[in-house]
């Protein structure tokens, strides 16, 4: 019933959020009836203008029609120019995801710890990588194992789906990469070799830049990042400039590649010749994690909650470009980095090599950072047992989520940006509500540390894996 009440409240009322100029919340959100009349609008305006807050503040409103009514009311009644009221319209997601609240199945199969889990861009398939050297594909309809992909000689540390859903690439502790056909579970050729140490990250070229998907970039502890072409079955560009291990890599929507390293720097590369464009300096210790403000649309490509089918790669590319442009708007792509120096830095690499904001507050290393699908929030997971929420545009601190009793390893957002999931060493998953800033659901069930979590793009399922060797699927 809780979910239904939520939805009812959402359709009849509009949420308005009060913040200071930095974006910090000043007081609880206010709910205004969607069909508010002139008298109600007058009361709202008077209440806002008579407020005793010393700072000028913004009033975020999530309904365009109500925004127009309020604007014309202020204009008509010649509200005093001595008192400034800044009104900002923020569209909300067009669909609503209910929080997962039960484990629908516990699937055994892996014989060692599950180190990574990832849903396909359309949310219909699920893959996992494990210390048992296999990648496994799972049938989400029957919630049973589908394929066991064998070929690696060491732990599978990293997996990544291509944005068109046609390929799955895995990287191992031995440094080799294997591309799999998700429809058969078979490798698409021999392993791709070149890295001398283990793979730390894999990121695909965005679908709106190239369809069908052919190229991806991998980062390694050997200090290099390599761009591979799965049609040519070889490394086409080697990105060498870091002096220590490359810990993370992202392929941005504007065609640039970002690499984070233990040498404390983030480097920006162009992808036609592999030239180094920019070096981002600011961290005092290893860079552990990178996230892009456009990451969600880059990962899901042409697929959204409508489950539309596409007849050609060109059609997919067009849909992906439309989604990317809509999400990005006129603003530059933002990048956030999390580090062992306990801080995060927000960057706008296309504009400047200098940090836009430094995000401080964690008491231990920042292990994982992630932008919400709408780009409005940044979430960070730390070894200090907390998850923190930040403003995705200004970088200002918003809230701390406390409840885990062990380091938080990984986080994942629901597709509507309203809920956040975290997995921890304490063997639990937790779902946090962004609106109330409180714990929405506690999900115990794993017998040991939870290393990997992912929320499906359609919002219906969550997958988790960890030290207890099982894959758990959670639903609402």
GROMACS .gro file of N, CA, C and O in nm, residues 25-82:
model
  232
   25UNK      N    1   1.951   2.211   0.101
   25UNK     CA    2   1.811   2.220   0.144
   25UNK      C    3   1.798   2.306   0.271
   25UNK      O    4   1.882   2.298   0.360
   26UNK      N    5   1.696   2.393   0.274
   26UNK     CA    6   1.674   2.479   0.390
   26UNK      C    7   1.567   2.422   0.482
   26UNK      O    8   1.572   2.437   0.601
   27UNK      N    9   1.466   2.362   0.424
   27UNK     CA   10   1.362   2.303   0.508
   27UNK      C   11   1.291   2.195   0.428
   27UNK      O   12   1.323   2.171   0.312
   28UNK      N   13   1.197   2.130   0.491
   28UNK     CA   14   1.128   2.018   0.426
   28UNK      C   15   1.058   2.061   0.297
   28UNK      O   16   1.014   2.176   0.286
   29UNK      N   17   1.045   1.969   0.200
   29UNK     CA   18   0.972   2.003   0.078
   29UNK      C   19   0.828   2.040   0.112
   29UNK      O   20   0.775   1.998   0.214
   30UNK      N   21   0.765   2.119   0.026
   30UNK     CA   22   0.625   2.155   0.045
   30UNK      C   23   0.547   2.095  -0.071
   30UNK      O   24   0.596   2.088  -0.183
   31UNK      N   25   0.427   2.049  -0.045
   31UNK     CA   26   0.344   1.990  -0.150
   31UNK      C   27   0.227   2.083  -0.181
   31UNK      O   28   0.153   2.124  -0.092
   32UNK      N   29   0.214   2.122  -0.308
   32UNK     CA   30   0.109   2.214  -0.351
   32UNK      C   31   0.011   2.138  -0.438
   32UNK      O   32   0.053   2.064  -0.528
   33UNK      N   33  -0.120   2.153  -0.415
   33UNK     CA   34  -0.218   2.085  -0.504
   33UNK      C   35  -0.195   2.130  -0.648
   33UNK      O   36  -0.171   2.248  -0.674
   34UNK      N   37  -0.205   2.034  -0.741
   34UNK     CA   38  -0.179   2.067  -0.881
   34UNK      C   39  -0.280   2.166  -0.938
   34UNK      O   40  -0.251   2.243  -1.028
   35UNK      N   41  -0.404   2.165  -0.883
   35UNK     CA   42  -0.506   2.257  -0.934
   35UNK      C   43  -0.522   2.377  -0.839
   35UNK      O   44  -0.631   2.425  -0.815
   36UNK      N   45  -0.409   2.423  -0.784
   36UNK     CA   46  -0.413   2.534  -0.689
   36UNK      C   47  -0.480   2.657  -0.750
   36UNK      O   48  -0.450   2.696  -0.863
   37UNK      N   49  -0.572   2.720  -0.673
   37UNK     CA   50  -0.642   2.839  -0.720
   37UNK      C   51  -0.568   2.965  -0.680
   37UNK      O   52  -0.467   2.959  -0.609
   38UNK      N   53  -0.617   3.083  -0.722
   38UNK     CA   54  -0.551   3.211  -0.691
   38UNK      C   55  -0.528   3.234  -0.543
   38UNK      O   56  -0.424   3.283  -0.502
   39UNK      N   57  -0.628   3.196  -0.460
   39UNK     CA   58  -0.614   3.219  -0.316
   39UNK      C   59  -0.499   3.138  -0.258
   39UNK      O   60  -0.419   3.187  -0.179
   40UNK      N   61  -0.492   3.009  -0.301
   40UNK     CA   62  -0.384   2.923  -0.252
   40UNK      C   63  -0.248   2.977  -0.298
   40UNK      O   64  -0.152   2.980  -0.222
   41UNK      N   65  -0.241   3.023  -0.424
   41UNK     CA   66  -0.116   3.078  -0.476
   41UNK      C   67  -0.076   3.203  -0.397
   41UNK      O   68   0.040   3.223  -0.365
   42UNK      N   69  -0.178   3.286  -0.361
   42UNK     CA   70  -0.149   3.407  -0.284
   42UNK      C   71  -0.090   3.370  -0.148
   42UNK      O   72   0.009   3.428  -0.104
   43UNK      N   73  -0.151   3.269  -0.084
   43UNK     CA   74  -0.101   3.223   0.047
   43UNK      C   75   0.043   3.174   0.035
   43UNK      O   76   0.129   3.205   0.118
   44UNK      N   77   0.070   3.096  -0.071
   44UNK     CA   78   0.205   3.040  -0.091
   44UNK      C   79   0.307   3.152  -0.107
   44UNK      O   80   0.411   3.155  -0.042
   45UNK      N   81   0.273   3.251  -0.193
   45UNK     CA   82   0.366   3.362  -0.219
   45UNK      C   83   0.391   3.441  -0.092
   45UNK      O   84   0.505   3.474  -0.058
   46UNK      N   85   0.283   3.473  -0.019
   46UNK     CA   86   0.299   3.549   0.106
   46UNK      C   87   0.387   3.474   0.205
   46UNK      O   88   0.475   3.531   0.269
   47UNK      N   89   0.361   3.345   0.217
   47UNK     CA   90   0.438   3.262   0.310
   47UNK      C   91   0.586   3.263   0.274
   47UNK      O   92   0.675   3.275   0.359
   48UNK      N   93   0.614   3.255   0.144
   48UNK     CA   94   0.754   3.252   0.099
   48UNK      C   95   0.824   3.386   0.123
   48UNK      O   96   0.935   3.392   0.172
   49UNK      N   97   0.754   3.495   0.088
   49UNK     CA   98   0.816   3.626   0.098
   49UNK      C   99   0.830   3.676   0.242
   49UNK      O  100   0.918   3.754   0.275
   50UNK      N  101   0.739   3.630   0.329
   50UNK     CA  102   0.747   3.671   0.469
   50UNK      C  103   0.846   3.588   0.549
   50UNK      O  104   0.866   3.611   0.668
   51UNK      N  105   0.904   3.489   0.484
   51UNK     CA  106   0.995   3.400   0.557
   51UNK      C  107   1.115   3.476   0.610
   51UNK      O  108   1.164   3.569   0.546
   52UNK      N  109   1.164   3.433   0.724
   52UNK     CA  110   1.271   3.510   0.788
   52UNK      C  111   1.411   3.460   0.754
   52UNK      O  112   1.508   3.497   0.818
   53UNK      N  113   1.423   3.368   0.657
   53UNK     CA  114   1.556   3.321   0.619
   53UNK      C  115   1.644   3.439   0.578
   53UNK      O  116   1.602   3.525   0.502
   54UNK      N  117   1.766   3.442   0.628
   54UNK     CA  118   1.855   3.555   0.597
   54UNK      C  119   1.907   3.546   0.454
   54UNK      O  120   1.932   3.645   0.389
   55UNK      N  121   1.924   3.421   0.405
   55UNK     CA  122   1.980   3.405   0.270
   55UNK      C  123   1.872   3.421   0.164
   55UNK      O  124   1.758   3.383   0.187
   56UNK      N  125   1.909   3.475   0.047
   56UNK     CA  126   1.814   3.463  -0.065
   56UNK      C  127   1.806   3.316  -0.100
   56UNK      O  128   1.904   3.244  -0.084
   57UNK      N  129   1.691   3.268  -0.142
   57UNK     CA  130   1.683   3.125  -0.167
   57UNK      C  131   1.606   3.093  -0.294
   57UNK      O  132   1.533   3.176  -0.346
   58UNK      N  133   1.627   2.969  -0.339
   58UNK     CA  134   1.557   2.924  -0.459
   58UNK      C  135   1.441   2.834  -0.420
   58UNK      O  136   1.442   2.773  -0.314
   59UNK      N  137   1.345   2.827  -0.509
   59UNK     CA  138   1.224   2.751  -0.484
   59UNK      C  139   1.209   2.658  -0.605
   59UNK      O  140   1.175   2.702  -0.714
   60UNK      N  141   1.244   2.531  -0.587
   60UNK     CA  142   1.241   2.436  -0.699
   60UNK      C  143   1.101   2.379  -0.712
   60UNK      O  144   1.044   2.330  -0.615
   61UNK      N  145   1.047   2.383  -0.831
   61UNK     CA  146   0.910   2.336  -0.850
   61UNK      C  147   0.908   2.234  -0.963
   61UNK      O  148   0.976   2.251  -1.063
   62UNK      N  149   0.833   2.125  -0.946
   62UNK     CA  150   0.844   2.015  -1.041
   62UNK      C  151   0.728   2.007  -1.140
   62UNK      O  152   0.704   1.904  -1.198
   63UNK      N  153   0.652   2.116  -1.156
   63UNK     CA  154   0.541   2.114  -1.250
   63UNK      C  155   0.540   2.244  -1.329
   63UNK      O  156   0.526   2.352  -1.272
   64UNK      N  157   0.553   2.233  -1.460
   64UNK     CA  158   0.569   2.353  -1.543
   64UNK      C  159   0.443   2.440  -1.542
   64UNK      O  160   0.450   2.563  -1.538
   65UNK      N  161   0.324   2.376  -1.542
   65UNK     CA  162   0.199   2.451  -1.546
   65UNK      C  163   0.184   2.537  -1.420
   65UNK      O  164   0.149   2.655  -1.426
   66UNK      N  165   0.214   2.476  -1.306
   66UNK     CA  166   0.204   2.549  -1.180
   66UNK      C  167   0.307   2.663  -1.175
   66UNK      O  168   0.281   2.771  -1.123
   67UNK      N  169   0.423   2.636  -1.233
   67UNK     CA  170   0.527   2.739  -1.240
   67UNK      C  171   0.476   2.861  -1.316
   67UNK      O  172   0.493   2.975  -1.273
   68UNK      N  173   0.409   2.837  -1.430
   68UNK     CA  174   0.356   2.946  -1.511
   68UNK      C  175   0.250   3.025  -1.433
   68UNK      O  176   0.249   3.147  -1.432
   69UNK      N  177   0.160   2.951  -1.365
   69UNK     CA  178   0.055   3.017  -1.286
   69UNK      C  179   0.117   3.108  -1.180
   69UNK      O  180   0.077   3.223  -1.162
   70UNK      N  181   0.217   3.052  -1.110
   70UNK     CA  182   0.281   3.126  -1.001
   70UNK      C  183   0.351   3.250  -1.057
   70UNK      O  184   0.343   3.358  -1.000
   71UNK      N  185   0.418   3.234  -1.172
   71UNK     CA  186   0.489   3.345  -1.236
   71UNK      C  187   0.394   3.457  -1.274
   71UNK      O  188   0.419   3.574  -1.246
   72UNK      N  189   0.281   3.420  -1.337
   72UNK     CA  190   0.188   3.524  -1.382
   72UNK      C  191   0.121   3.590  -1.261
   72UNK      O  192   0.091   3.708  -1.263
   73UNK      N  193   0.100   3.514  -1.154
   73UNK     CA  194   0.041   3.571  -1.032
   73UNK      C  195   0.134   3.678  -0.974
   73UNK      O  196   0.092   3.787  -0.937
   74UNK      N  197   0.265   3.645  -0.969
   74UNK     CA  198   0.363   3.740  -0.914
   74UNK      C  199   0.367   3.868  -0.999
   74UNK      O  200   0.376   3.978  -0.947
   75UNK      N  201   0.359   3.848  -1.131
   75UNK     CA  202   0.367   3.962  -1.223
   75UNK      C  203   0.244   4.054  -1.208
   75UNK      O  204   0.255   4.176  -1.193
   76UNK      N  205   0.125   3.989  -1.205
   76UNK     CA  206  -0.001   4.062  -1.196
   76UNK      C  207  -0.010   4.145  -1.068
   76UNK      O  208  -0.057   4.257  -1.068
   77UNK      N  209   0.038   4.086  -0.958
   77UNK     CA  210   0.021   4.152  -0.829
   77UNK      C  211   0.139   4.239  -0.789
   77UNK      O  212   0.152   4.280  -0.674
   78UNK      N  213   0.228   4.263  -0.888
   78UNK     CA  214   0.343   4.352  -0.867
   78UNK      C  215   0.410   4.331  -0.731
   78UNK      O  216   0.415   4.418  -0.646
   79UNK      N  217   0.458   4.210  -0.714
   79UNK     CA  218   0.526   4.177  -0.588
   79UNK      C  219   0.650   4.265  -0.572
   79UNK      O  220   0.723   4.290  -0.669
   80UNK      N  221   0.674   4.314  -0.452
   80UNK     CA  222   0.785   4.407  -0.424
   80UNK      C  223   0.917   4.354  -0.477
   80UNK      O  224   0.953   4.240  -0.454
   81UNK      N  225   0.991   4.443  -0.549
   81UNK     CA  226   1.119   4.401  -0.603
   81UNK      C  227   1.228   4.398  -0.495
   81UNK      O  228   1.339   4.356  -0.518
   82UNK      N  229   1.194   4.445  -0.376
   82UNK     CA  230   1.291   4.441  -0.265
   82UNK      C  231   1.314   4.297  -0.221
   82UNK      O  232   1.416   4.263  -0.166
   0.00000   0.00000   0.00000
